[in-house]
Amino acid sequence: MSSYQKELEKYRDIDEDEILRTLSPEELEQLDCELQEMDPENMLLPAGLRQRDQTKKSPTGPLDRDALLQYLEQQALEVKERDDLVPFTGEKKGKPYIQPKREIPAEEQITLEPELEEALAHATDAEMCDIAAILGMYTLMSNKQYYDAICSGEICNTEGISSVVQPDKYKPVPDEPPNPTKIEEILKSVRSNDKNLEEVNLNNIQDIPIAMLTELCAAMKTNTHVRSFSLVATKSGDPIANAVADMLRENRSVQSLNIESNFISSTGLMAVLKAVRENATLTELRVDNQRQWPGDAVEMEMATVLEQCPSIVRFGYHFTQQGPRARAAQAMTRNNELRE
């Protein structure tokens, strides 16, 4: 038994109640204050709840956070910084690491003919790069250097193998300028059946109200001069698809319709495809890249429409199923042959 345990043994038979009865009121009050400490070791409790409040002074006023922070910053600026135990002089100690030269074993040494040794000794970096490409050492160079050396009969890698760390420089592609079309003027021209308006291009205009697009499709029903109608990336949904379907049932002048890159579901695409069956003048239809895949039923309907509508010679959609894809390809081949 350790000495600490022996020290605790003398407190085992103490009667706590007897000790409490002998305490005076002042001592009991002091004991009560000591027992108010909750849990000093509990890090989950705020600091104000880990022990009793021992402040004897009354508060001087409400808490002013900005004044407190300003006082703490001022105190920090007034405290003198501690001097470094060892002042920094910038002196470099030690020796730089030099990688030891590896001696090539005799069995790994390669002996070439004197002519080859002399040619390699005096070869430039560009010539070494082409030789590495011819020998198939494509890991030592970029893809552009490798294919330039293989496909060209002349030395074209003038920068040598050291250029593999440099990325290939490509000409920056400028962003496509915004669509300058004004929807109000287009709507007015479509309603008046302007003979000079043969193409309606609203591509990439994403702030067109649904009501205005619906009015435009309604005005297209009686228009006889517009040949191309494009609504690419206009955030059009099923309401616009239904309006386009109603337009196709009555319009007999539109030859090209493009509604790619929109939010049209399978229901909207099915309505457009059913309307295409009733239109004999449409020659081009593009409905690809919608927000969600339309499904097998819509792809089968696409193939059926292409088979039943010989006027369509260009169709834009990437089929995911082999059956509709084969039927659509066969139908497009037949339609183009009939046009010829």
mmCIF file of C-alpha atoms in Angstrom:
data_model
loop_
_atom_site.group_PDB
_atom_site.id
_atom_site.type_symbol
_atom_site.label_atom_id
_atom_site.label_comp_id
_atom_site.label_asym_id
_atom_site.label_seq_id
_atom_site.Cartn_x
_atom_site.Cartn_y
_atom_site.Cartn_z
ATOM 1 C CA MET A 1 0.000 0.000 0.000
ATOM 2 C CA SER A 2 1.376 3.406 -1.015
ATOM 3 C CA SER A 3 1.845 6.278 1.383
ATOM 4 C CA TYR A 4 -1.006 8.206 -0.302
ATOM 5 C CA GLN A 5 -3.428 5.359 0.318
ATOM 6 C CA LYS A 6 -2.282 5.125 3.937
ATOM 7 C CA GLU A 7 -2.964 8.829 4.317
ATOM 8 C CA LEU A 8 -6.525 8.339 3.052
ATOM 9 C CA GLU A 9 -7.229 5.452 5.415
ATOM 10 C CA LYS A 10 -7.474 7.757 8.429
ATOM 11 C CA TYR A 11 -10.448 9.549 6.847
ATOM 12 C CA ARG A 12 -12.438 6.375 6.214
ATOM 13 C CA ASP A 13 -14.210 6.252 9.611
ATOM 14 C CA ILE A 14 -14.905 9.988 9.953
ATOM 15 C CA ASP A 15 -18.537 10.917 10.623
ATOM 16 C CA GLU A 16 -19.404 13.797 8.228
ATOM 17 C CA ASP A 17 -22.679 14.562 9.995
ATOM 18 C CA GLU A 18 -20.910 15.049 13.303
ATOM 19 C CA ILE A 19 -18.477 17.489 11.696
ATOM 20 C CA LEU A 20 -21.320 19.473 10.108
ATOM 21 C CA ARG A 21 -23.132 19.792 13.473
ATOM 22 C CA THR A 22 -20.064 21.307 15.085
ATOM 23 C CA LEU A 23 -19.612 24.010 12.425
ATOM 24 C CA SER A 24 -20.628 27.614 13.139
ATOM 25 C CA PRO A 25 -23.013 29.561 10.826
ATOM 26 C CA GLU A 26 -20.085 31.497 9.356
ATOM 27 C CA GLU A 27 -18.239 28.274 8.546
ATOM 28 C CA LEU A 28 -21.381 26.756 6.977
ATOM 29 C CA GLU A 29 -21.785 29.823 4.737
ATOM 30 C CA GLN A 30 -18.171 29.556 3.642
ATOM 31 C CA LEU A 31 -18.628 25.852 2.906
ATOM 32 C CA ASP A 32 -21.734 26.624 0.869
ATOM 33 C CA CYS A 33 -19.773 29.104 -1.219
ATOM 34 C CA GLU A 34 -17.078 26.546 -1.855
ATOM 35 C CA LEU A 35 -19.641 23.948 -2.978
ATOM 36 C CA GLN A 36 -21.041 26.308 -5.624
ATOM 37 C CA GLU A 37 -18.200 25.397 -7.952
ATOM 38 C CA MET A 38 -19.781 23.246 -10.646
ATOM 39 C CA ASP A 39 -17.105 21.523 -12.686
ATOM 40 C CA PRO A 40 -13.806 23.389 -13.181
ATOM 41 C CA GLU A 41 -12.448 20.650 -15.477
ATOM 42 C CA ASN A 42 -15.420 20.540 -17.855
ATOM 43 C CA MET A 43 -14.278 22.198 -21.107
ATOM 44 C CA LEU A 44 -17.792 22.044 -22.579
ATOM 45 C CA LEU A 45 -19.113 24.588 -20.054
ATOM 46 C CA PRO A 46 -18.544 28.328 -20.486
ATOM 47 C CA ALA A 47 -15.886 29.827 -18.255
ATOM 48 C CA GLY A 48 -18.501 31.671 -16.193
ATOM 49 C CA LEU A 49 -20.266 28.413 -15.251
ATOM 50 C CA ARG A 50 -17.249 26.353 -14.211
ATOM 51 C CA GLN A 51 -16.842 28.056 -10.814
ATOM 52 C CA ARG A 52 -18.618 30.523 -8.555
ATOM 53 C CA ASP A 53 -18.483 34.265 -9.093
ATOM 54 C CA GLN A 54 -15.822 35.704 -6.792
ATOM 55 C CA THR A 55 -16.220 39.335 -7.872
ATOM 56 C CA LYS A 56 -16.833 41.648 -4.965
ATOM 57 C CA LYS A 57 -17.180 44.879 -6.970
ATOM 58 C CA SER A 58 -20.445 46.093 -8.419
ATOM 59 C CA PRO A 59 -20.644 46.612 -12.240
ATOM 60 C CA THR A 60 -19.638 50.072 -13.436
ATOM 61 C CA GLY A 61 -21.968 50.011 -16.464
ATOM 62 C CA PRO A 62 -23.129 47.966 -19.459
ATOM 63 C CA LEU A 63 -20.644 46.018 -21.604
ATOM 64 C CA ASP A 64 -19.060 48.097 -24.381
ATOM 65 C CA ARG A 65 -17.418 45.604 -26.729
ATOM 66 C CA ASP A 66 -15.698 48.181 -28.942
ATOM 67 C CA ALA A 67 -14.194 49.980 -25.959
ATOM 68 C CA LEU A 68 -12.992 46.679 -24.505
ATOM 69 C CA LEU A 69 -11.314 45.657 -27.780
ATOM 70 C CA GLN A 70 -9.689 49.074 -28.096
ATOM 71 C CA TYR A 71 -8.358 48.805 -24.537
ATOM 72 C CA LEU A 72 -6.939 45.312 -25.193
ATOM 73 C CA GLU A 73 -5.250 46.469 -28.420
ATOM 74 C CA GLN A 74 -3.735 49.449 -26.624
ATOM 75 C CA GLN A 75 -2.422 47.191 -23.867
ATOM 76 C CA ALA A 76 -0.912 44.838 -26.425
ATOM 77 C CA LEU A 77 0.884 47.724 -28.154
ATOM 78 C CA GLU A 78 2.327 49.026 -24.907
ATOM 79 C CA VAL A 79 3.798 45.674 -23.861
ATOM 80 C CA LYS A 80 7.458 45.492 -24.854
ATOM 81 C CA GLU A 81 8.358 42.635 -27.154
ATOM 82 C CA ARG A 82 10.622 39.960 -25.785
ATOM 83 C CA ASP A 83 14.106 39.872 -27.236
ATOM 84 C CA ASP A 84 15.129 36.777 -29.164
ATOM 85 C CA LEU A 85 17.342 34.418 -27.229
ATOM 86 C CA VAL A 86 19.453 33.918 -30.331
ATOM 87 C CA PRO A 87 19.332 36.923 -32.719
ATOM 88 C CA PHE A 88 18.694 36.147 -36.396
ATOM 89 C CA THR A 89 21.693 37.028 -38.574
ATOM 90 C CA GLY A 90 20.752 35.293 -41.863
ATOM 91 C CA GLU A 91 23.788 33.032 -41.709
ATOM 92 C CA LYS A 92 23.344 29.650 -43.412
ATOM 93 C CA LYS A 93 24.779 26.752 -41.468
ATOM 94 C CA GLY A 94 25.564 23.320 -42.669
ATOM 95 C CA LYS A 95 26.545 22.058 -46.103
ATOM 96 C CA PRO A 96 24.284 21.851 -49.164
ATOM 97 C CA TYR A 97 23.219 18.355 -50.171
ATOM 98 C CA ILE A 98 25.012 16.991 -53.203
ATOM 99 C CA GLN A 99 23.564 13.850 -54.683
ATOM 100 C CA PRO A 100 26.258 11.227 -55.030
ATOM 101 C CA LYS A 101 27.040 10.011 -58.496
ATOM 102 C CA ARG A 102 25.769 6.543 -59.242
ATOM 103 C CA GLU A 103 28.219 4.256 -60.898
ATOM 104 C CA ILE A 104 26.706 2.227 -63.718
ATOM 105 C CA PRO A 105 27.433 -1.487 -63.330
ATOM 106 C CA ALA A 106 29.382 -3.159 -66.065
ATOM 107 C CA GLU A 107 26.441 -5.318 -67.122
ATOM 108 C CA GLU A 108 24.272 -2.216 -67.652
ATOM 109 C CA GLN A 109 26.801 -0.288 -69.708
ATOM 110 C CA ILE A 110 26.050 -0.034 -73.441
ATOM 111 C CA THR A 111 28.792 0.271 -75.988
ATOM 112 C CA LEU A 112 27.910 1.859 -79.320
ATOM 113 C CA GLU A 113 29.812 2.122 -82.531
ATOM 114 C CA PRO A 114 32.268 5.029 -82.724
ATOM 115 C CA GLU A 115 30.191 6.788 -85.389
ATOM 116 C CA LEU A 116 27.064 6.669 -83.202
ATOM 117 C CA GLU A 117 28.985 7.782 -80.121
ATOM 118 C CA GLU A 118 30.327 10.797 -81.998
ATOM 119 C CA ALA A 119 26.895 11.630 -83.461
ATOM 120 C CA LEU A 120 25.188 11.502 -80.058
ATOM 121 C CA ALA A 121 27.946 13.498 -78.406
ATOM 122 C CA HIS A 122 27.473 16.388 -80.827
ATOM 123 C CA ALA A 123 23.637 16.126 -81.189
ATOM 124 C CA THR A 124 21.540 19.139 -80.261
ATOM 125 C CA ASP A 125 18.557 19.036 -77.921
ATOM 126 C CA ALA A 126 16.155 19.170 -80.851
ATOM 127 C CA GLU A 127 17.832 16.173 -82.502
ATOM 128 C CA MET A 128 17.778 14.222 -79.210
ATOM 129 C CA CYS A 129 14.078 14.945 -78.885
ATOM 130 C CA ASP A 130 13.370 13.555 -82.362
ATOM 131 C CA ILE A 131 15.527 10.485 -81.699
ATOM 132 C CA ALA A 132 13.607 9.793 -78.477
ATOM 133 C CA ALA A 133 10.327 10.031 -80.391
ATOM 134 C CA ILE A 134 11.535 7.646 -83.087
ATOM 135 C CA LEU A 135 12.628 5.138 -80.439
ATOM 136 C CA GLY A 136 9.157 5.330 -78.824
ATOM 137 C CA MET A 137 10.212 7.101 -75.620
ATOM 138 C CA TYR A 138 6.968 9.062 -75.469
ATOM 139 C CA THR A 139 7.190 9.462 -71.677
ATOM 140 C CA LEU A 140 10.056 11.937 -72.089
ATOM 141 C CA MET A 141 8.037 14.465 -74.105
ATOM 142 C CA SER A 142 4.614 15.906 -74.580
ATOM 143 C CA ASN A 143 2.069 14.515 -77.012
ATOM 144 C CA LYS A 144 2.578 17.458 -79.362
ATOM 145 C CA GLN A 145 6.351 16.881 -79.514
ATOM 146 C CA TYR A 146 5.913 13.150 -80.036
ATOM 147 C CA TYR A 147 3.459 13.397 -82.930
ATOM 148 C CA ASP A 148 5.361 16.286 -84.522
ATOM 149 C CA ALA A 149 8.511 14.173 -84.601
ATOM 150 C CA ILE A 150 6.727 11.064 -85.901
ATOM 151 C CA CYS A 151 4.605 12.737 -88.589
ATOM 152 C CA SER A 152 7.188 15.212 -89.867
ATOM 153 C CA GLY A 153 10.259 14.335 -91.869
ATOM 154 C CA GLU A 154 12.193 17.322 -90.548
ATOM 155 C CA ILE A 155 13.412 18.345 -87.112
ATOM 156 C CA CYS A 156 10.579 20.475 -85.782
ATOM 157 C CA ASN A 157 11.077 20.268 -81.975
ATOM 158 C CA THR A 158 13.546 23.131 -81.816
ATOM 159 C CA GLU A 159 13.169 23.582 -78.054
ATOM 160 C CA GLY A 160 14.380 20.094 -77.176
ATOM 161 C CA ILE A 161 13.277 17.728 -74.451
ATOM 162 C CA SER A 162 13.568 20.450 -71.800
ATOM 163 C CA SER A 163 10.377 21.986 -73.173
ATOM 164 C CA VAL A 164 8.192 19.190 -71.777
ATOM 165 C CA VAL A 165 7.820 21.136 -68.547
ATOM 166 C CA GLN A 166 6.224 23.985 -70.475
ATOM 167 C CA PRO A 167 2.525 23.709 -71.322
ATOM 168 C CA ASP A 168 1.388 23.970 -74.899
ATOM 169 C CA LYS A 169 0.194 27.431 -75.758
ATOM 170 C CA TYR A 170 -3.200 27.656 -77.383
ATOM 171 C CA LYS A 171 -4.930 30.682 -78.753
ATOM 172 C CA PRO A 172 -7.663 31.847 -76.382
ATOM 173 C CA VAL A 173 -11.151 31.430 -77.744
ATOM 174 C CA PRO A 174 -13.196 34.589 -77.165
ATOM 175 C CA ASP A 175 -16.611 34.303 -75.609
ATOM 176 C CA GLU A 176 -19.557 34.365 -77.924
ATOM 177 C CA PRO A 177 -21.048 37.854 -78.034
ATOM 178 C CA PRO A 178 -24.533 38.249 -76.595
ATOM 179 C CA ASN A 179 -27.489 37.873 -78.896
ATOM 180 C CA PRO A 180 -28.438 41.376 -80.081
ATOM 181 C CA THR A 181 -31.967 40.344 -81.079
ATOM 182 C CA LYS A 182 -34.727 42.440 -79.551
ATOM 183 C CA ILE A 183 -37.706 40.279 -78.766
ATOM 184 C CA GLU A 184 -40.221 43.150 -78.925
ATOM 185 C CA GLU A 185 -39.205 44.061 -82.487
ATOM 186 C CA ILE A 186 -39.239 40.404 -83.566
ATOM 187 C CA LEU A 187 -42.712 39.912 -82.125
ATOM 188 C CA LYS A 188 -43.953 43.002 -83.925
ATOM 189 C CA SER A 189 -42.461 41.856 -87.250
ATOM 190 C CA VAL A 190 -43.907 38.341 -86.895
ATOM 191 C CA ARG A 191 -47.361 39.698 -86.174
ATOM 192 C CA SER A 192 -47.216 42.018 -89.196
ATOM 193 C CA ASN A 193 -45.968 39.136 -91.401
ATOM 194 C CA ASP A 194 -42.901 41.113 -92.497
ATOM 195 C CA LYS A 195 -41.574 39.590 -95.747
ATOM 196 C CA ASN A 196 -37.966 40.590 -94.886
ATOM 197 C CA LEU A 197 -37.978 38.470 -91.728
ATOM 198 C CA GLU A 198 -37.009 34.907 -92.658
ATOM 199 C CA GLU A 199 -35.146 33.841 -89.515
ATOM 200 C CA VAL A 200 -36.088 34.153 -85.837
ATOM 201 C CA ASN A 201 -32.991 33.504 -83.712
ATOM 202 C CA LEU A 202 -33.451 33.891 -79.945
ATOM 203 C CA ASN A 203 -30.522 31.674 -78.931
ATOM 204 C CA ASN A 204 -28.939 32.231 -75.489
ATOM 205 C CA ILE A 205 -31.447 34.896 -74.430
ATOM 206 C CA GLN A 206 -32.412 33.546 -71.011
ATOM 207 C CA ASP A 207 -34.532 36.374 -69.634
ATOM 208 C CA ILE A 208 -37.446 36.163 -72.062
ATOM 209 C CA PRO A 209 -40.785 36.011 -70.212
ATOM 210 C CA ILE A 210 -42.846 32.883 -70.817
ATOM 211 C CA ALA A 211 -45.852 34.973 -71.809
ATOM 212 C CA MET A 212 -43.852 36.732 -74.543
ATOM 213 C CA LEU A 213 -42.547 33.445 -75.972
ATOM 214 C CA THR A 214 -46.088 32.082 -75.966
ATOM 215 C CA GLU A 215 -47.302 35.164 -77.846
ATOM 216 C CA LEU A 216 -44.479 34.741 -80.363
ATOM 217 C CA CYS A 217 -45.440 31.119 -81.031
ATOM 218 C CA ALA A 218 -49.081 32.150 -81.392
ATOM 219 C CA ALA A 219 -48.102 34.847 -83.903
ATOM 220 C CA MET A 220 -46.055 32.301 -85.862
ATOM 221 C CA LYS A 221 -49.233 30.324 -86.646
ATOM 222 C CA THR A 222 -50.249 32.802 -89.363
ATOM 223 C CA ASN A 223 -46.783 33.887 -90.498
ATOM 224 C CA THR A 224 -45.848 32.861 -94.062
ATOM 225 C CA HIS A 225 -42.281 34.204 -94.441
ATOM 226 C CA VAL A 226 -40.226 32.882 -91.496
ATOM 227 C CA ARG A 227 -38.182 29.836 -92.568
ATOM 228 C CA SER A 228 -36.034 29.238 -89.469
ATOM 229 C CA PHE A 229 -37.206 29.316 -85.826
ATOM 230 C CA SER A 230 -34.552 28.796 -83.092
ATOM 231 C CA LEU A 231 -35.008 28.830 -79.299
ATOM 232 C CA VAL A 232 -31.677 27.357 -78.117
ATOM 233 C CA ALA A 233 -30.764 27.868 -74.420
ATOM 234 C CA THR A 234 -33.718 30.089 -73.572
ATOM 235 C CA LYS A 235 -34.740 28.125 -70.434
ATOM 236 C CA SER A 236 -37.923 27.054 -72.202
ATOM 237 C CA GLY A 237 -40.058 24.379 -70.552
ATOM 238 C CA ASP A 238 -43.158 22.371 -71.321
ATOM 239 C CA PRO A 239 -45.457 25.446 -71.717
ATOM 240 C CA ILE A 240 -43.244 26.713 -74.544
ATOM 241 C CA ALA A 241 -43.048 23.216 -76.052
ATOM 242 C CA ASN A 242 -46.848 23.023 -76.130
ATOM 243 C CA ALA A 243 -46.978 26.468 -77.786
ATOM 244 C CA VAL A 244 -44.435 25.315 -80.382
ATOM 245 C CA ALA A 245 -46.556 22.205 -81.029
ATOM 246 C CA ASP A 246 -49.651 24.338 -81.637
ATOM 247 C CA MET A 247 -47.613 26.499 -83.998
ATOM 248 C CA LEU A 248 -46.441 23.486 -86.030
ATOM 249 C CA ARG A 249 -50.020 22.286 -86.551
ATOM 250 C CA GLU A 250 -50.979 25.502 -88.375
ATOM 251 C CA ASN A 251 -47.749 27.006 -89.730
ATOM 252 C CA ARG A 252 -46.692 25.922 -93.245
ATOM 253 C CA SER A 253 -43.607 28.098 -93.783
ATOM 254 C CA VAL A 254 -41.111 27.047 -91.060
ATOM 255 C CA GLN A 255 -38.554 24.599 -92.421
ATOM 256 C CA SER A 256 -36.056 24.543 -89.517
ATOM 257 C CA LEU A 257 -36.911 24.244 -85.796
ATOM 258 C CA ASN A 258 -34.255 24.196 -83.065
ATOM 259 C CA ILE A 259 -35.223 23.873 -79.376
ATOM 260 C CA GLU A 260 -31.998 22.336 -78.013
ATOM 261 C CA SER A 261 -30.470 22.957 -74.547
ATOM 262 C CA ASN A 262 -33.708 23.721 -72.697
ATOM 263 C CA PHE A 263 -35.761 22.342 -69.807
ATOM 264 C CA ILE A 264 -38.327 20.429 -71.868
ATOM 265 C CA SER A 265 -39.458 17.123 -70.346
ATOM 266 C CA SER A 266 -40.699 13.998 -72.085
ATOM 267 C CA THR A 267 -44.274 15.339 -72.078
ATOM 268 C CA GLY A 268 -43.292 18.483 -73.958
ATOM 269 C CA LEU A 269 -41.149 16.562 -76.474
ATOM 270 C CA MET A 270 -43.978 14.109 -77.090
ATOM 271 C CA ALA A 271 -46.337 17.012 -77.873
ATOM 272 C CA VAL A 272 -43.825 18.470 -80.373
ATOM 273 C CA LEU A 273 -43.299 15.100 -82.072
ATOM 274 C CA LYS A 274 -47.033 14.518 -82.464
ATOM 275 C CA ALA A 275 -47.390 17.966 -84.041
ATOM 276 C CA VAL A 276 -44.522 17.231 -86.467
ATOM 277 C CA ARG A 277 -46.608 14.429 -87.983
ATOM 278 C CA GLU A 278 -49.176 17.006 -89.069
ATOM 279 C CA ASN A 279 -46.549 19.293 -90.646
ATOM 280 C CA ALA A 280 -45.283 18.489 -94.143
ATOM 281 C CA THR A 281 -42.923 21.475 -94.628
ATOM 282 C CA LEU A 282 -40.502 20.963 -91.740
ATOM 283 C CA THR A 283 -37.135 19.640 -92.981
ATOM 284 C CA GLU A 284 -34.907 20.109 -89.916
ATOM 285 C CA LEU A 285 -35.671 19.375 -86.253
ATOM 286 C CA ARG A 286 -33.230 19.610 -83.309
ATOM 287 C CA VAL A 287 -34.304 18.643 -79.776
ATOM 288 C CA ASP A 288 -31.087 17.386 -78.134
ATOM 289 C CA ASN A 289 -29.446 18.316 -74.799
ATOM 290 C CA GLN A 290 -32.489 18.784 -72.602
ATOM 291 C CA ARG A 291 -32.200 19.006 -68.831
ATOM 292 C CA GLN A 292 -33.284 15.391 -68.351
ATOM 293 C CA TRP A 293 -33.296 12.269 -70.495
ATOM 294 C CA PRO A 294 -36.726 11.951 -72.159
ATOM 295 C CA GLY A 295 -36.940 8.158 -71.882
ATOM 296 C CA ASP A 296 -37.330 5.111 -74.116
ATOM 297 C CA ALA A 297 -40.898 5.917 -75.148
ATOM 298 C CA VAL A 298 -39.888 9.326 -76.522
ATOM 299 C CA GLU A 299 -36.939 7.860 -78.438
ATOM 300 C CA MET A 300 -39.218 5.242 -80.006
ATOM 301 C CA GLU A 301 -41.632 8.035 -80.944
ATOM 302 C CA MET A 302 -38.762 9.955 -82.560
ATOM 303 C CA ALA A 303 -37.880 6.972 -84.727
ATOM 304 C CA THR A 304 -41.537 6.506 -85.693
ATOM 305 C CA VAL A 305 -41.907 10.185 -86.632
ATOM 306 C CA LEU A 306 -38.805 10.038 -88.836
ATOM 307 C CA GLU A 307 -40.186 6.963 -90.562
ATOM 308 C CA GLN A 308 -43.580 8.561 -91.175
ATOM 309 C CA CYS A 309 -42.338 12.047 -92.151
ATOM 310 C CA PRO A 310 -40.192 11.828 -95.322
ATOM 311 C CA SER A 311 -39.806 15.627 -95.390
ATOM 312 C CA ILE A 312 -37.379 15.634 -92.413
ATOM 313 C CA VAL A 313 -33.816 15.242 -93.700
ATOM 314 C CA ARG A 314 -31.891 16.619 -90.684
ATOM 315 C CA PHE A 315 -32.583 15.530 -87.114
ATOM 316 C CA GLY A 316 -30.559 16.570 -84.057
ATOM 317 C CA TYR A 317 -30.668 14.118 -81.145
ATOM 318 C CA HIS A 318 -28.221 11.650 -79.552
ATOM 319 C CA PHE A 319 -30.017 8.333 -79.088
ATOM 320 C CA THR A 320 -29.107 6.218 -76.063
ATOM 321 C CA GLN A 321 -30.874 3.023 -77.201
ATOM 322 C CA GLN A 322 -29.647 0.891 -80.096
ATOM 323 C CA GLY A 323 -33.087 0.099 -81.499
ATOM 324 C CA PRO A 324 -34.378 3.652 -82.032
ATOM 325 C CA ARG A 325 -30.904 4.745 -83.195
ATOM 326 C CA ALA A 326 -30.835 2.130 -85.975
ATOM 327 C CA ARG A 327 -34.398 2.907 -87.063
ATOM 328 C CA ALA A 328 -33.708 6.658 -87.107
ATOM 329 C CA ALA A 329 -30.501 6.225 -89.144
ATOM 330 C CA GLN A 330 -32.295 4.074 -91.691
ATOM 331 C CA ALA A 331 -35.190 6.541 -91.921
ATOM 332 C CA MET A 332 -32.847 9.530 -92.371
ATOM 333 C CA THR A 333 -30.975 7.738 -95.144
ATOM 334 C CA ARG A 334 -34.233 6.980 -96.931
ATOM 335 C CA ASN A 335 -35.523 10.567 -96.527
ATOM 336 C CA ASN A 336 -32.327 12.066 -97.965
ATOM 337 C CA GLU A 337 -32.407 9.651 -100.886
ATOM 338 C CA LEU A 338 -35.992 10.627 -101.641
ATOM 339 C CA ARG A 339 -35.058 14.327 -101.664
ATOM 340 C CA GLU A 340 -32.295 13.666 -104.186
#
